[in-house]
Amino acid sequence: MYNVAMNVREEVKIMLGAKCMTITELARQMTLLSGKQYSQSLISHKLANDSLKYSEMKMICKILGYRIYIDIDKIQLGN
């Protein structure tokens, strides 16, 4: 079962560990993929401050070979 207390920082660290990749290598791959300059310190800062954009998380998942799934069991509108 998914741990709702786990934050994005922990999830990215787990994914990186599973793929034996460093944040430095991730930053290099993100720079190549996006054309925007990413560094190890920038990614670490974004993870520590919970300021990683959804588009950046999608890019990280693409680089690491993961997919993001959103499962909505029930949607209630109104009262």
Short mmCIF file of C-alpha atoms in Angstrom, two decimals:
data_model
loop_
_atom_site.label_atom_id
_atom_site.label_comp_id
_atom_site.label_asym_id
_atom_site.label_seq_id
_atom_site.Cartn_x
_atom_site.Cartn_y
_atom_site.Cartn_z
CA MET A 1 0.00 0.00 0.00
CA TYR A 2 1.14 3.53 -0.77
CA ASN A 3 2.52 5.52 2.15
CA VAL A 4 0.74 8.88 2.01
CA ALA A 5 3.29 10.33 4.44
CA MET A 6 6.07 9.79 1.90
CA ASN A 7 7.00 13.02 0.17
CA VAL A 8 8.36 13.67 -3.31
CA ARG A 9 11.94 13.91 -2.02
CA GLU A 10 11.77 10.42 -0.55
CA GLU A 11 10.11 9.02 -3.66
CA VAL A 12 12.76 10.48 -5.99
CA LYS A 13 15.56 9.16 -3.76
CA ILE A 14 14.02 5.67 -3.83
CA MET A 15 13.65 5.80 -7.62
CA LEU A 16 17.23 7.03 -8.05
CA GLY A 17 18.54 4.29 -5.76
CA ALA A 18 16.62 1.61 -7.64
CA LYS A 19 18.24 2.77 -10.90
CA CYS A 20 21.70 3.32 -9.32
CA MET A 21 21.67 6.95 -10.47
CA THR A 22 22.94 10.04 -8.66
CA ILE A 23 21.21 13.41 -8.54
CA THR A 24 24.15 14.77 -10.53
CA GLU A 25 23.48 12.31 -13.35
CA LEU A 26 19.75 13.02 -13.13
CA ALA A 27 20.49 16.76 -13.49
CA ARG A 28 22.61 16.06 -16.58
CA GLN A 29 19.83 13.96 -18.14
CA MET A 30 17.20 16.61 -17.31
CA THR A 31 19.36 19.30 -18.95
CA LEU A 32 19.76 17.18 -22.09
CA LEU A 33 16.05 16.36 -22.27
CA SER A 34 14.68 19.83 -21.54
CA GLY A 35 17.34 22.22 -22.81
CA LYS A 36 17.05 24.01 -19.46
CA GLN A 37 20.09 24.03 -17.15
CA TYR A 38 19.66 21.71 -14.15
CA SER A 39 22.32 21.12 -11.52
CA GLN A 40 22.62 18.75 -8.59
CA SER A 41 22.18 21.66 -6.19
CA LEU A 42 19.08 22.97 -7.99
CA ILE A 43 17.35 19.59 -7.90
CA SER A 44 18.36 19.01 -4.27
CA HIS A 45 17.02 22.45 -3.36
CA LYS A 46 13.71 21.83 -5.16
CA LEU A 47 13.31 18.45 -3.43
CA ALA A 48 14.18 19.82 0.01
CA ASN A 49 11.75 22.74 -0.36
CA ASP A 50 8.92 20.81 -2.01
CA SER A 51 9.12 23.13 -5.02
CA LEU A 52 9.52 20.53 -7.77
CA LYS A 53 7.05 21.22 -10.58
CA TYR A 54 4.74 18.46 -11.79
CA SER A 55 6.33 18.76 -15.24
CA GLU A 56 9.75 18.20 -13.66
CA MET A 57 8.48 15.14 -11.79
CA LYS A 58 7.12 13.77 -15.08
CA MET A 59 10.52 14.35 -16.68
CA ILE A 60 12.28 12.58 -13.80
CA CYS A 61 9.93 9.62 -14.15
CA LYS A 62 10.53 9.51 -17.90
CA ILE A 63 14.31 9.50 -17.40
CA LEU A 64 14.13 6.79 -14.73
CA GLY A 65 11.60 4.65 -16.59
CA TYR A 66 8.62 5.19 -14.28
CA ARG A 67 5.06 6.34 -14.93
CA ILE A 68 2.84 8.52 -12.80
CA TYR A 69 -0.63 7.15 -12.18
CA ILE A 70 -3.44 9.09 -10.58
CA ASP A 71 -6.17 6.86 -9.23
CA ILE A 72 -9.36 8.56 -8.20
CA ASP A 73 -11.63 6.11 -6.43
CA LYS A 74 -14.57 8.45 -6.05
CA ILE A 75 -15.24 12.01 -7.11
CA GLN A 76 -17.89 13.97 -5.25
CA LEU A 77 -19.01 17.35 -6.47
CA GLY A 78 -21.04 19.79 -4.43
CA ASN A 79 -22.38 19.01 -0.96
#
